[in-house]
Short mmCIF file of C-alpha atoms in Angstrom, two decimals:
data_model
loop_
_atom_site.label_atom_id
_atom_site.label_comp_id
_atom_site.label_asym_id
_atom_site.label_seq_id
_atom_site.Cartn_x
_atom_site.Cartn_y
_atom_site.Cartn_z
CA MET A 251 57.02 -31.79 -40.94
CA ALA A 252 59.28 -31.60 -37.76
CA VAL A 253 57.54 -31.27 -35.05
CA ARG A 254 58.55 -30.70 -30.75
CA SER A 255 56.20 -31.43 -27.68
CA GLY A 256 53.39 -32.37 -30.04
CA LEU A 257 53.39 -29.20 -32.36
CA THR A 258 54.05 -27.92 -35.65
CA VAL A 259 56.97 -25.52 -35.70
CA GLU A 260 54.46 -22.34 -36.43
CA GLU A 261 52.21 -22.82 -33.38
CA ASP A 262 55.47 -23.10 -31.20
CA GLU A 263 56.14 -20.28 -32.40
CA GLN A 264 53.28 -18.78 -31.69
CA GLN A 265 52.96 -20.19 -28.63
CA GLN A 266 56.07 -18.66 -27.57
CA GLU A 267 55.36 -15.50 -28.77
CA GLU A 268 52.37 -15.04 -26.54
CA LEU A 269 54.69 -16.44 -23.57
CA VAL A 270 56.80 -13.52 -23.70
CA GLY A 271 54.88 -10.03 -25.39
CA PRO A 272 56.47 -8.58 -27.68
CA THR A 273 59.36 -8.97 -29.15
CA HIS A 274 61.14 -5.91 -29.28
CA HIS A 275 61.48 -6.32 -25.24
CA PRO A 276 64.04 -8.09 -24.08
CA SER A 277 61.91 -11.33 -22.70
CA ALA A 278 61.58 -11.48 -18.84
CA PRO A 279 62.31 -14.58 -17.50
CA LEU A 280 59.78 -17.04 -16.42
CA ASP A 281 60.48 -17.85 -12.83
CA GLU A 282 61.04 -14.63 -11.77
CA LEU A 283 57.98 -12.72 -12.14
CA PHE A 284 56.31 -10.53 -9.59
CA ASP A 285 53.15 -9.24 -8.92
CA VAL A 286 53.22 -6.55 -10.92
CA SER A 287 51.70 -6.13 -14.99
CA THR A 288 54.71 -5.36 -17.59
CA THR A 289 55.43 -6.15 -20.16
CA VAL A 290 59.17 -5.95 -18.77
CA ASP A 291 60.53 -8.22 -15.20
CA PRO A 292 61.68 -5.95 -12.51
CA SER A 293 62.97 -8.31 -11.74
CA TYR A 294 65.17 -8.59 -14.81
CA ILE A 295 65.91 -5.18 -15.29
CA ILE A 296 67.53 -5.59 -11.37
CA SER A 297 69.94 -8.35 -12.41
CA LEU A 298 71.06 -6.32 -16.30
CA ILE A 299 71.88 -3.60 -13.30
CA ARG A 300 73.82 -6.33 -11.00
CA LYS A 301 75.60 -7.42 -14.06
CA LEU A 302 77.60 -4.10 -14.55
CA LEU A 303 78.12 -3.83 -11.14
CA PRO A 304 82.16 -3.94 -11.13
CA PRO A 305 83.89 -5.78 -9.43
CA GLY A 306 85.69 -4.19 -6.24
CA PRO A 307 86.96 -4.61 -2.78
CA GLY A 308 83.69 -5.98 -0.61
CA THR A 309 81.57 -7.67 -3.54
CA ASN A 310 81.38 -11.06 -5.02
CA SER A 311 80.42 -12.11 -8.67
CA SER A 312 76.51 -12.99 -7.56
CA CYS A 313 76.51 -8.93 -7.57
CA ASP A 314 72.79 -9.23 -5.34
CA GLY A 315 73.64 -5.37 -4.03
CA VAL A 316 71.65 -4.44 -6.18
CA ALA A 317 67.96 -3.09 -3.80
CA SER A 318 64.67 -3.72 -5.84
CA ASP A 319 61.46 -2.25 -4.22
CA ALA A 320 59.50 -4.30 -7.72
CA THR A 321 56.75 -5.17 -5.89
CA ASP A 322 55.96 -1.48 -5.18
CA GLN A 323 56.16 -0.45 -8.90
CA GLY A 324 53.21 -0.20 -11.01
CA SER A 325 52.17 -1.07 -14.62
CA PRO A 326 54.69 -0.18 -17.28
CA THR A 327 54.36 -0.65 -20.47
CA CYS A 328 58.31 0.49 -22.62
CA THR A 329 56.45 3.21 -24.61
CA LYS A 330 59.40 5.89 -25.52
CA GLU A 331 58.62 8.83 -23.71
CA GLY A 332 59.51 12.79 -24.11
CA ASN A 333 62.68 13.61 -25.93
CA ALA A 334 63.54 9.76 -24.64
CA SER A 335 63.62 9.07 -28.67
CA SER A 336 67.36 7.82 -28.70
CA THR A 337 68.70 4.52 -28.50
CA SER A 338 71.04 1.72 -28.15
CA LYS A 339 71.13 -0.35 -31.99
CA ASP A 340 68.93 -3.13 -32.72
CA GLU A 341 71.67 -4.88 -33.64
CA HIS A 342 72.60 -5.22 -29.96
CA PHE A 343 69.67 -5.31 -28.71
CA GLU A 344 68.47 -8.34 -30.50
CA SER A 345 72.05 -10.09 -29.26
CA SER A 346 71.25 -8.78 -25.75
CA LYS A 347 67.67 -10.01 -25.47
CA ASN A 348 68.69 -13.22 -27.25
CA LYS A 349 71.32 -13.81 -24.29
CA SER A 350 69.08 -12.29 -21.96
CA GLU A 351 66.60 -15.35 -22.30
CA ASN A 352 69.22 -17.96 -20.95
CA MET A 353 71.39 -16.34 -18.41
CA ASP A 354 71.07 -17.62 -14.55
CA PHE A 355 69.01 -14.87 -12.98
CA ASP A 356 69.85 -14.91 -8.69
CA HIS A 357 66.03 -15.41 -7.26
CA SER A 358 66.56 -13.19 -3.98
CA VAL A 359 65.89 -9.31 -5.08
CA GLU A 360 66.32 -8.69 -0.55
CA LEU A 361 68.04 -5.69 0.18
CA SER A 362 71.48 -6.93 1.16
CA TYR A 363 73.56 -3.74 0.22
CA GLN A 364 73.01 -0.25 1.97
CA GLN A 365 73.96 2.83 0.28
CA GLY A 366 76.93 3.46 1.79
CA GLU A 367 78.32 -0.06 0.37
CA LEU A 368 77.60 1.00 -2.74
CA GLU A 369 79.57 4.38 -2.63
CA ASP A 370 82.48 2.25 -0.93
CA LEU A 371 83.07 -0.04 -4.24
CA CYS A 372 82.77 3.05 -6.21
CA ASN A 373 85.18 4.48 -4.39
CA GLY A 374 87.43 1.43 -4.02
CA LEU A 375 86.57 1.49 -7.99
CA GLU A 376 88.51 4.47 -8.70
CA GLN A 377 91.87 3.19 -6.94
CA THR A 378 91.66 0.14 -7.98
CA GLY A 379 90.89 1.57 -11.61
CA ASP A 380 88.59 -2.39 -12.36
CA SER A 381 86.08 -2.20 -14.66
CA VAL A 382 82.99 -4.41 -16.18
CA GLY A 383 84.27 -5.95 -19.53
CA ASP A 384 83.52 -3.71 -22.52
CA GLU A 385 81.41 -6.29 -23.59
CA ALA A 386 78.74 -6.96 -21.21
CA TRP A 387 77.79 -2.99 -21.35
CA GLU A 388 77.95 -3.42 -24.69
CA GLU A 389 75.50 -6.84 -24.12
CA TYR A 390 73.67 -5.09 -20.91
CA GLY A 391 74.34 -1.76 -20.70
CA CYS A 392 72.13 -1.31 -24.16
CA ILE A 393 68.84 -3.00 -23.24
CA LEU A 394 69.01 -0.87 -20.60
CA TRP A 395 69.39 1.56 -22.64
CA ASP A 396 66.27 1.40 -24.38
CA LEU A 397 64.27 0.59 -20.87
CA ALA A 398 65.21 3.33 -19.33
CA ALA A 399 62.79 5.09 -21.93
CA SER A 400 60.10 4.07 -19.97
CA LYS A 401 58.88 6.10 -17.49
CA MET A 402 57.94 3.49 -14.95
CA HIS A 403 60.97 1.00 -16.01
CA ALA A 404 63.49 4.33 -15.22
CA GLU A 405 61.69 5.37 -12.02
CA LEU A 406 62.84 1.25 -11.14
CA MET A 407 66.11 1.78 -12.65
CA VAL A 408 66.94 4.75 -10.02
CA GLU A 409 65.38 3.12 -7.32
CA ASN A 410 67.62 -0.31 -8.04
CA PHE A 411 71.24 2.45 -7.47
CA ILE A 412 72.17 2.93 -11.43
CA LEU A 413 72.97 6.05 -11.25
CA GLU A 414 75.78 5.18 -8.71
CA VAL A 415 76.91 2.35 -11.47
CA ILE A 416 77.26 3.92 -13.96
CA PHE A 417 78.63 7.13 -11.72
CA ALA A 418 81.28 4.22 -10.67
CA ASN A 419 82.12 2.86 -13.61
CA VAL A 420 82.33 6.06 -16.13
CA MET A 421 84.79 7.49 -13.16
CA VAL A 422 87.48 4.41 -14.42
CA CYS A 423 85.71 3.90 -17.61
CA LYS A 424 87.63 4.20 -21.28
CA SER A 425 85.74 2.48 -23.89
CA LEU A 426 83.81 5.54 -26.32
CA ARG A 427 81.32 3.11 -26.79
CA VAL A 428 80.55 1.95 -23.59
CA THR A 429 81.11 5.69 -22.39
CA GLU A 430 78.28 6.61 -24.86
CA ILE A 431 76.00 3.97 -23.54
CA ILE A 432 75.60 5.21 -20.58
CA ILE A 433 75.45 8.48 -21.23
CA GLY A 434 72.42 7.44 -23.37
CA ILE A 435 71.08 5.33 -20.78
CA CYS A 436 71.37 8.79 -18.45
CA GLY A 437 69.81 10.76 -21.37
CA ASN A 438 66.81 8.69 -21.66
CA LEU A 439 66.64 8.48 -17.43
CA ALA A 440 66.37 12.45 -18.15
CA CYS A 441 63.24 12.53 -19.93
CA HIS A 442 61.16 11.25 -16.58
CA GLU A 443 61.20 13.98 -13.74
CA VAL A 444 61.41 11.49 -10.77
CA PRO A 445 65.21 10.63 -12.17
CA MET A 446 66.26 13.97 -13.42
CA LYS A 447 65.49 14.77 -10.06
CA ARG A 448 68.13 12.05 -8.52
CA ILE A 449 71.06 13.00 -11.68
CA VAL A 450 70.79 16.03 -10.63
CA LEU A 451 71.69 15.38 -6.55
CA THR A 452 73.84 12.21 -7.51
CA ASN A 453 76.85 14.42 -6.66
CA GLY A 454 79.23 14.95 -9.09
CA LEU A 455 77.42 12.83 -12.10
CA ILE A 456 76.18 16.13 -14.09
CA GLU A 457 79.60 17.20 -13.82
CA ILE A 458 81.86 13.92 -14.83
CA ILE A 459 79.81 13.66 -17.60
CA VAL A 460 79.79 17.77 -19.18
CA ASP A 461 84.13 16.82 -18.78
CA LYS A 462 83.91 14.13 -21.27
CA LEU A 463 82.74 17.59 -24.27
CA PHE A 464 86.05 16.92 -24.55
CA LEU A 465 86.25 13.44 -25.70
CA ASP A 466 85.97 13.65 -29.53
CA ASP A 467 84.66 10.48 -30.66
CA PRO A 468 81.23 11.68 -32.61
CA GLN A 469 78.50 9.44 -31.28
CA CYS A 470 80.08 10.28 -27.45
CA LEU A 471 79.82 13.68 -28.17
CA CYS A 472 75.65 13.08 -29.71
CA GLU A 473 74.67 11.80 -26.79
CA ILE A 474 75.80 14.60 -24.20
CA CYS A 475 74.80 17.48 -26.47
CA ARG A 476 71.04 15.66 -26.16
CA LEU A 477 71.37 15.12 -22.25
CA LEU A 478 72.30 18.80 -22.08
CA THR A 479 69.69 19.67 -23.62
CA VAL A 480 66.52 17.70 -21.64
CA GLY A 481 69.22 18.98 -18.27
CA LEU A 482 68.39 22.15 -20.31
CA GLN A 483 64.48 22.43 -20.57
CA SER A 484 63.77 20.74 -17.08
CA SER A 485 62.52 21.85 -13.88
CA GLU A 486 66.57 21.91 -13.39
CA SER A 487 68.10 23.57 -15.19
CA ILE A 488 69.23 26.32 -13.46
CA ARG A 489 72.03 22.90 -11.85
CA TRP A 490 72.66 22.09 -15.55
CA CYS A 491 73.87 25.17 -16.07
CA GLY A 492 75.84 25.90 -13.57
CA ALA A 493 77.78 23.24 -15.15
CA LEU A 494 77.93 24.55 -18.39
CA GLN A 495 79.12 28.57 -17.38
CA SER A 496 83.41 28.15 -17.16
CA GLU A 497 84.68 29.61 -20.21
CA GLN A 498 86.63 25.77 -21.12
CA ILE A 499 82.85 24.26 -21.56
CA LEU A 500 81.27 27.16 -23.63
CA SER A 501 84.27 27.30 -25.71
CA ARG A 502 84.31 23.98 -26.38
CA SER A 503 80.66 23.61 -27.10
CA LEU A 504 81.57 26.16 -29.76
CA TRP A 505 84.23 24.52 -30.26
CA ILE A 506 82.25 21.84 -31.87
CA VAL A 507 79.61 23.10 -33.23
CA GLU A 508 81.71 24.82 -35.55
CA ASN A 509 84.48 22.00 -36.53
CA THR A 510 82.29 18.39 -36.43
CA LEU A 511 81.74 17.37 -39.97
CA SER A 512 78.96 15.05 -38.42
CA PRO A 513 76.10 16.05 -39.58
CA GLN A 514 73.97 14.38 -36.82
CA LEU A 515 76.42 16.16 -34.57
CA ILE A 516 75.71 19.41 -35.61
CA GLU A 517 72.64 18.78 -35.43
CA LYS A 518 72.97 17.97 -31.73
CA SER A 519 75.63 20.79 -31.05
CA ILE A 520 73.30 23.16 -32.20
CA GLY A 521 70.36 22.57 -30.79
CA LEU A 522 71.52 22.85 -27.62
CA ILE A 523 72.16 26.45 -28.04
CA LEU A 524 68.90 26.75 -29.25
CA ALA A 525 67.99 25.19 -25.26
CA ILE A 526 69.93 27.61 -23.65
CA LEU A 527 67.90 30.66 -25.02
CA GLU A 528 65.05 28.24 -24.33
CA SER A 529 65.44 28.14 -21.24
CA ARG A 530 65.03 30.22 -17.93
CA GLN A 531 65.69 33.53 -17.77
CA GLU A 532 69.14 32.78 -15.37
CA VAL A 533 70.06 30.51 -17.73
CA VAL A 534 69.99 32.63 -20.81
CA ASP A 535 71.62 35.61 -18.48
CA THR A 536 74.50 33.23 -17.14
CA LEU A 537 75.54 31.17 -20.39
CA LEU A 538 74.41 33.69 -23.64
CA PRO A 539 76.69 36.93 -22.48
CA PRO A 540 79.82 34.41 -22.90
CA MET A 541 79.06 32.83 -26.06
CA MET A 542 78.24 36.09 -27.63
CA LYS A 543 81.49 37.44 -26.89
CA MET A 544 83.16 34.13 -27.93
CA GLY A 545 81.38 34.78 -31.20
CA LEU A 546 78.13 33.23 -31.02
CA ALA A 547 76.84 35.41 -33.79
CA SER A 548 78.85 35.38 -35.76
CA LEU A 549 79.54 31.40 -35.99
CA LEU A 550 75.98 31.10 -36.77
CA ILE A 551 75.99 33.34 -39.53
CA SER A 552 79.09 30.92 -41.08
CA LEU A 553 76.98 27.80 -40.25
CA LEU A 554 73.98 29.19 -42.30
CA ALA A 555 75.81 30.30 -45.33
CA PHE A 556 77.06 26.58 -45.57
CA GLU A 557 73.33 25.49 -45.06
CA VAL A 558 72.15 27.89 -47.48
CA SER A 559 74.91 27.07 -50.00
CA LYS A 560 74.50 23.33 -49.90
CA LEU A 561 70.18 23.77 -50.41
CA MET A 562 71.05 26.10 -53.42
CA SER A 563 73.51 23.68 -55.30
CA GLU A 564 72.63 19.91 -54.07
CA ARG A 565 69.35 19.54 -52.22
CA MET A 566 70.54 16.81 -49.42
CA PRO A 567 67.39 17.26 -47.17
CA GLU A 568 68.99 15.27 -44.05
CA ARG A 569 70.48 18.60 -43.61
CA TYR A 570 67.34 20.76 -43.37
CA SER A 571 66.88 20.22 -40.08
CA ILE A 572 70.17 21.00 -39.38
CA LEU A 573 68.89 24.38 -41.43
CA ASP A 574 65.34 24.52 -39.42
CA LEU A 575 67.86 25.05 -36.49
CA LEU A 576 69.61 27.21 -37.08
CA LEU A 577 67.59 29.20 -37.94
CA ARG A 578 64.84 29.29 -35.24
CA VAL A 579 68.21 29.49 -32.98
CA ILE A 580 69.28 33.12 -34.73
CA GLU A 581 65.17 34.24 -35.14
CA ALA A 582 65.66 33.49 -30.90
CA LEU A 583 68.43 35.68 -30.51
CA SER A 584 67.43 38.01 -32.47
CA VAL A 585 64.15 38.87 -29.85
CA ILE A 586 66.91 39.28 -27.62
CA ASP A 587 67.07 42.71 -26.32
CA GLU A 588 70.77 42.62 -25.25
CA HIS A 589 71.63 40.62 -28.27
CA SER A 590 69.28 41.35 -31.48
CA ARG A 591 71.43 43.92 -32.22
CA GLU A 592 73.87 42.61 -33.50
CA ILE A 593 72.87 39.54 -34.87
CA CYS A 594 70.01 41.69 -36.79
CA SER A 595 72.95 44.48 -37.94
CA SER A 596 74.43 41.91 -40.46
CA THR A 597 74.45 42.61 -44.10
CA LYS A 598 75.09 38.98 -44.59
CA LEU A 599 72.91 37.58 -42.37
CA PHE A 600 70.06 39.81 -44.68
CA GLU A 601 70.83 38.09 -47.55
CA LEU A 602 70.49 35.01 -46.56
CA VAL A 603 67.63 34.50 -45.38
CA SER A 604 66.37 36.79 -48.47
CA CYS A 605 67.56 33.72 -50.02
CA LEU A 606 65.48 31.91 -48.62
CA ILE A 607 62.48 33.69 -48.78
CA LYS A 608 62.82 33.82 -52.65
CA PHE A 609 63.47 30.35 -53.24
CA PRO A 610 61.46 28.91 -55.97
CA ASP A 611 60.49 25.26 -54.23
CA LYS A 612 59.27 26.25 -50.15
CA VAL A 613 57.82 23.29 -50.03
CA GLU A 614 60.98 21.37 -49.38
CA VAL A 615 61.49 23.62 -46.61
CA ALA A 616 58.72 24.72 -45.49
CA SER A 617 59.39 25.08 -42.14
CA CYS A 618 63.20 26.58 -42.92
CA CYS A 619 60.92 29.34 -44.65
CA VAL A 620 58.54 30.40 -42.85
CA THR A 621 61.70 30.80 -39.84
CA ALA A 622 62.99 33.06 -41.65
CA ALA A 623 60.14 35.35 -42.98
CA VAL A 624 59.59 35.83 -38.57
CA LEU A 625 63.42 36.74 -38.78
CA ILE A 626 63.05 39.19 -41.50
CA ALA A 627 59.93 40.54 -40.44
CA ASN A 628 62.56 40.95 -36.59
CA ILE A 629 65.28 41.97 -38.86
CA LEU A 630 62.82 45.25 -40.26
CA ALA A 631 61.84 46.36 -36.97
CA ASP A 632 65.60 46.72 -35.28
CA VAL A 633 67.13 47.91 -38.63
CA THR A 634 64.05 50.16 -40.88
CA ASP A 635 66.37 50.60 -44.05
CA ARG A 636 65.80 47.33 -44.84
CA ALA A 637 62.05 47.83 -46.20
CA PHE A 638 63.77 50.03 -48.73
CA GLU A 639 65.91 47.65 -50.01
CA ILE A 640 63.62 44.83 -50.77
CA SER A 641 60.82 47.16 -50.93
CA LEU A 642 61.27 46.92 -55.27
CA ASP A 643 62.57 43.82 -55.18
CA LEU A 644 59.14 42.15 -57.09
CA SER A 645 60.95 38.01 -56.32
CA PHE A 646 61.25 38.51 -53.03
CA VAL A 647 57.17 40.22 -52.43
CA GLU A 648 56.22 37.14 -54.54
CA GLY A 649 57.95 34.53 -51.98
CA LEU A 650 56.98 36.42 -49.19
CA LEU A 651 53.60 35.63 -50.92
CA ASP A 652 54.47 32.47 -51.47
CA ILE A 653 54.37 31.77 -47.51
CA PHE A 654 50.85 32.37 -46.92
CA PRO A 655 49.91 28.41 -47.11
CA LEU A 656 52.93 26.93 -45.65
CA ALA A 657 52.12 29.71 -42.62
CA SER A 658 48.54 28.25 -42.40
CA ASP A 659 48.43 26.58 -38.64
CA ASP A 660 51.05 29.54 -37.61
CA MET A 661 50.25 32.67 -36.84
CA GLU A 662 52.89 34.48 -34.92
CA ALA A 663 54.21 33.78 -39.14
CA ARG A 664 51.78 34.91 -40.45
CA ASN A 665 51.50 37.95 -38.14
CA ALA A 666 54.91 38.43 -39.24
CA LEU A 667 54.35 38.48 -42.92
CA TRP A 668 51.63 40.67 -42.93
CA ASN A 669 54.48 42.99 -41.47
CA ILE A 670 56.78 42.07 -43.69
CA ILE A 671 54.22 43.40 -46.48
CA ALA A 672 53.47 46.38 -44.45
CA ARG A 673 56.33 47.79 -44.54
CA VAL A 674 57.21 47.64 -47.92
CA LEU A 675 54.15 48.63 -49.61
CA VAL A 676 54.77 52.21 -47.89
CA ARG A 677 57.48 52.88 -49.72
CA ILE A 678 56.63 52.83 -52.75
CA ARG A 679 55.60 54.82 -54.59
CA GLU A 680 53.04 54.30 -56.99
CA THR A 681 52.58 57.61 -58.83
CA GLU A 682 56.52 57.94 -60.18
CA MET A 683 56.99 54.90 -61.12
CA SER A 684 56.34 53.67 -64.93
CA PRO A 685 54.02 51.55 -66.22
CA SER A 686 56.35 48.98 -66.90
CA SER A 687 57.39 49.11 -63.26
CA LEU A 688 53.82 49.46 -62.20
CA TYR A 689 52.89 46.61 -64.64
CA ARG A 690 55.45 44.61 -62.97
CA TYR A 691 54.42 45.37 -58.89
CA VAL A 692 50.71 44.32 -60.04
CA SER A 693 51.72 40.88 -62.02
CA VAL A 694 52.57 39.73 -59.23
CA LEU A 695 49.99 40.85 -56.81
CA ALA A 696 47.14 39.80 -59.19
CA GLY A 697 48.65 36.83 -59.88
CA ARG A 698 48.23 36.07 -56.13
CA VAL A 699 45.24 36.56 -55.85
CA ASP A 700 43.81 33.03 -54.33
CA LEU A 701 46.56 32.86 -51.79
CA ILE A 702 46.15 36.33 -49.99
CA GLU A 703 42.16 35.73 -50.53
CA ASP A 704 42.26 32.24 -48.75
CA GLU A 705 45.14 33.80 -46.38
CA LEU A 706 42.04 36.62 -45.22
CA LEU A 707 39.75 33.80 -44.84
CA ASN A 708 41.60 32.34 -42.57
CA GLN A 709 42.18 35.05 -40.70
CA GLN A 710 38.72 36.49 -40.72
CA LEU A 711 37.87 32.86 -39.66
CA ASP A 712 40.26 33.73 -36.52
CA ASP A 713 39.84 37.03 -36.03
CA SER A 714 35.99 35.72 -35.52
CA GLY A 715 36.87 32.85 -33.15
CA HIS A 716 39.01 34.73 -31.06
CA GLY A 717 36.36 37.82 -30.73
CA HIS A 718 38.09 40.59 -31.39
CA GLU A 719 37.60 41.19 -35.59
CA SER A 720 36.46 45.11 -35.08
CA PHE A 721 39.22 46.09 -32.56
CA HIS A 722 42.60 46.58 -33.73
CA PRO A 723 45.02 48.96 -32.11
CA PRO A 724 47.84 50.35 -33.44
CA GLY A 725 50.73 48.86 -34.80
CA SER A 726 48.66 45.14 -34.10
CA THR A 727 48.68 42.83 -36.69
CA ALA A 728 45.48 43.59 -37.88
CA ASP A 729 46.48 47.31 -37.84
CA ALA A 730 49.63 46.38 -40.81
CA ARG A 731 46.43 43.48 -42.37
CA ILE A 732 44.37 46.61 -43.57
CA THR A 733 47.52 49.02 -44.17
CA SER A 734 48.75 46.58 -46.79
CA LEU A 735 45.43 45.89 -48.72
CA ARG A 736 44.85 50.39 -48.30
CA ARG A 737 48.56 50.38 -50.04
CA MET A 738 47.13 47.28 -52.16
CA ILE A 739 44.49 48.98 -53.33
CA SER A 740 45.99 52.58 -54.08
CA ILE A 741 48.41 50.36 -56.48
CA LEU A 742 45.50 48.76 -58.26
CA ASN A 743 44.04 52.01 -58.72
CA GLN A 744 46.78 53.29 -60.45
CA TRP A 745 47.68 50.97 -62.22
CA THR A 746 43.82 51.06 -64.28
CA ALA A 747 44.67 54.51 -65.14
CA ALA A 748 48.24 54.15 -66.26
CA LYS A 749 47.46 50.41 -68.01
CA ASP A 750 46.33 51.27 -71.13
CA TYR A 751 49.48 52.49 -71.76
CA ALA A 752 51.50 49.95 -70.34
CA ASN A 753 49.12 46.66 -72.41
CA ASP A 754 50.49 48.02 -75.38
CA ASN A 755 53.71 47.65 -74.30
CA VAL A 756 54.18 44.19 -72.66
CA ASN A 757 54.43 41.04 -74.13
CA ALA A 758 49.90 40.19 -74.74
CA GLU A 759 50.50 36.25 -73.10
CA GLU A 760 51.73 38.08 -69.84
CA VAL A 761 49.03 41.12 -70.09
CA VAL A 762 47.55 41.15 -66.56
CA LYS A 763 43.93 40.21 -66.45
CA ASP A 764 41.09 42.43 -65.77
CA ARG A 765 39.43 39.71 -64.02
CA ASP A 766 42.16 39.04 -60.93
CA VAL A 767 42.86 42.72 -60.57
CA LYS A 768 39.19 43.55 -60.20
CA LYS A 769 39.03 40.36 -57.78
CA LEU A 770 41.67 41.47 -55.62
CA LEU A 771 40.94 45.54 -55.52
CA ASN A 772 36.96 43.73 -53.98
CA CYS A 773 38.80 41.39 -51.87
CA CYS A 774 40.22 44.27 -50.86
CA HIS A 775 38.12 46.85 -50.51
CA LYS A 776 36.26 43.85 -47.81
CA TYR A 777 38.52 43.18 -45.91
CA SER A 778 40.41 46.35 -45.36
CA GLN A 779 36.53 48.10 -43.52
#
């Protein structure tokens, strides 16, 4: 067996792993260790930033101008935080990690460039058009992209002028891959509070990034949408809103959603719309009205129609997350007073969401069906006549009851389901129904007695846990639930009176079981008091 330095190959590899730490992080140079506990040496990160300093007036090849406060840093670990989920490709990372072990580092970490000198560099770069090579960005930029997911590493980077280096390069960058890496680094930095504030304070950086929405590269656009989403969800959302509010930018954002063929970009761009709707009220008031004038409502419904058709025909799991996001966006829009009527009055939307309620394989798209139920409740609150349309649609009623176990952990969705059921059942005129129609209705209700009982038991536990099981104000969810149960009792009693005739007119195997009817009646009486 081959040996080296008196060790076997296996022992040698084990010793190297112990020295360099986890293999999924870049290895730190052993001769440049700061007095901090970290899986990545701060001077290693600083050296990567230096490598990306573009050549400009008054600079030299060693790029000593990046400052370091590394001795003041805490003890970082390279764990992902917040939304810092988008990282560079593994092959780039592994290649860069291997090459970095043999790099020559400048051991000095003294501050030799001040902020103003770096700004001069950026200005000079704009005039000369010079830029660091694409290969360097592929190699070193991808490592920084990954490391920026760690809060401690991200803060170290911004203290050592990573944003100024990024700004200098993005001004003249012609490579789409480099642009993707640059924005990807910003996206991960923005997931942390201190770097986010520094991004906002870097004059012109947000604007030049937003301007990149006019690129035609799906990967770049994915990273831009991710960064903008993080920005709108942060405490600095007003600043990001200001960069997005021009008609050209908003129009381009909707154009991307409508025209891209990339599932990943569809998901990211829809996520950006959701971030706008869920942001601060000032952001919603600024961005939503012009987007609605540009046809946001009809665009969302068209996209939903496409995704529902895909679900019904092809069952493509990779598109389920897109469908879920679309429903969440439409649901969020349906509760905004100034715009809810436009979305809730759409017959096409109601038909599409009803298809999801009646979808047989709900477990596959559980969250989609749950959101669809909440959306239906919002629509019925705005357009009450819809309730009559679905009151005699037994497959719809059946689908509603089947959603209860999928929403066991979602109080809002369960409340929405009871409100829908109450609106539907109050429109049933059981005394005027034919025995066969009455039978079909009872078969749906009694056939799901176990689902109903489980839901009522869960609801009782939830109510008692909040200490308000005996208080049911008019219009409350408890009021809707009691209304539903009392209407079930009336329907079941009518069935009991007419069942002898009905049993003579249906197949023997289809006869509703008396024990199920009795069990449901007892359950309804118990929980409607």
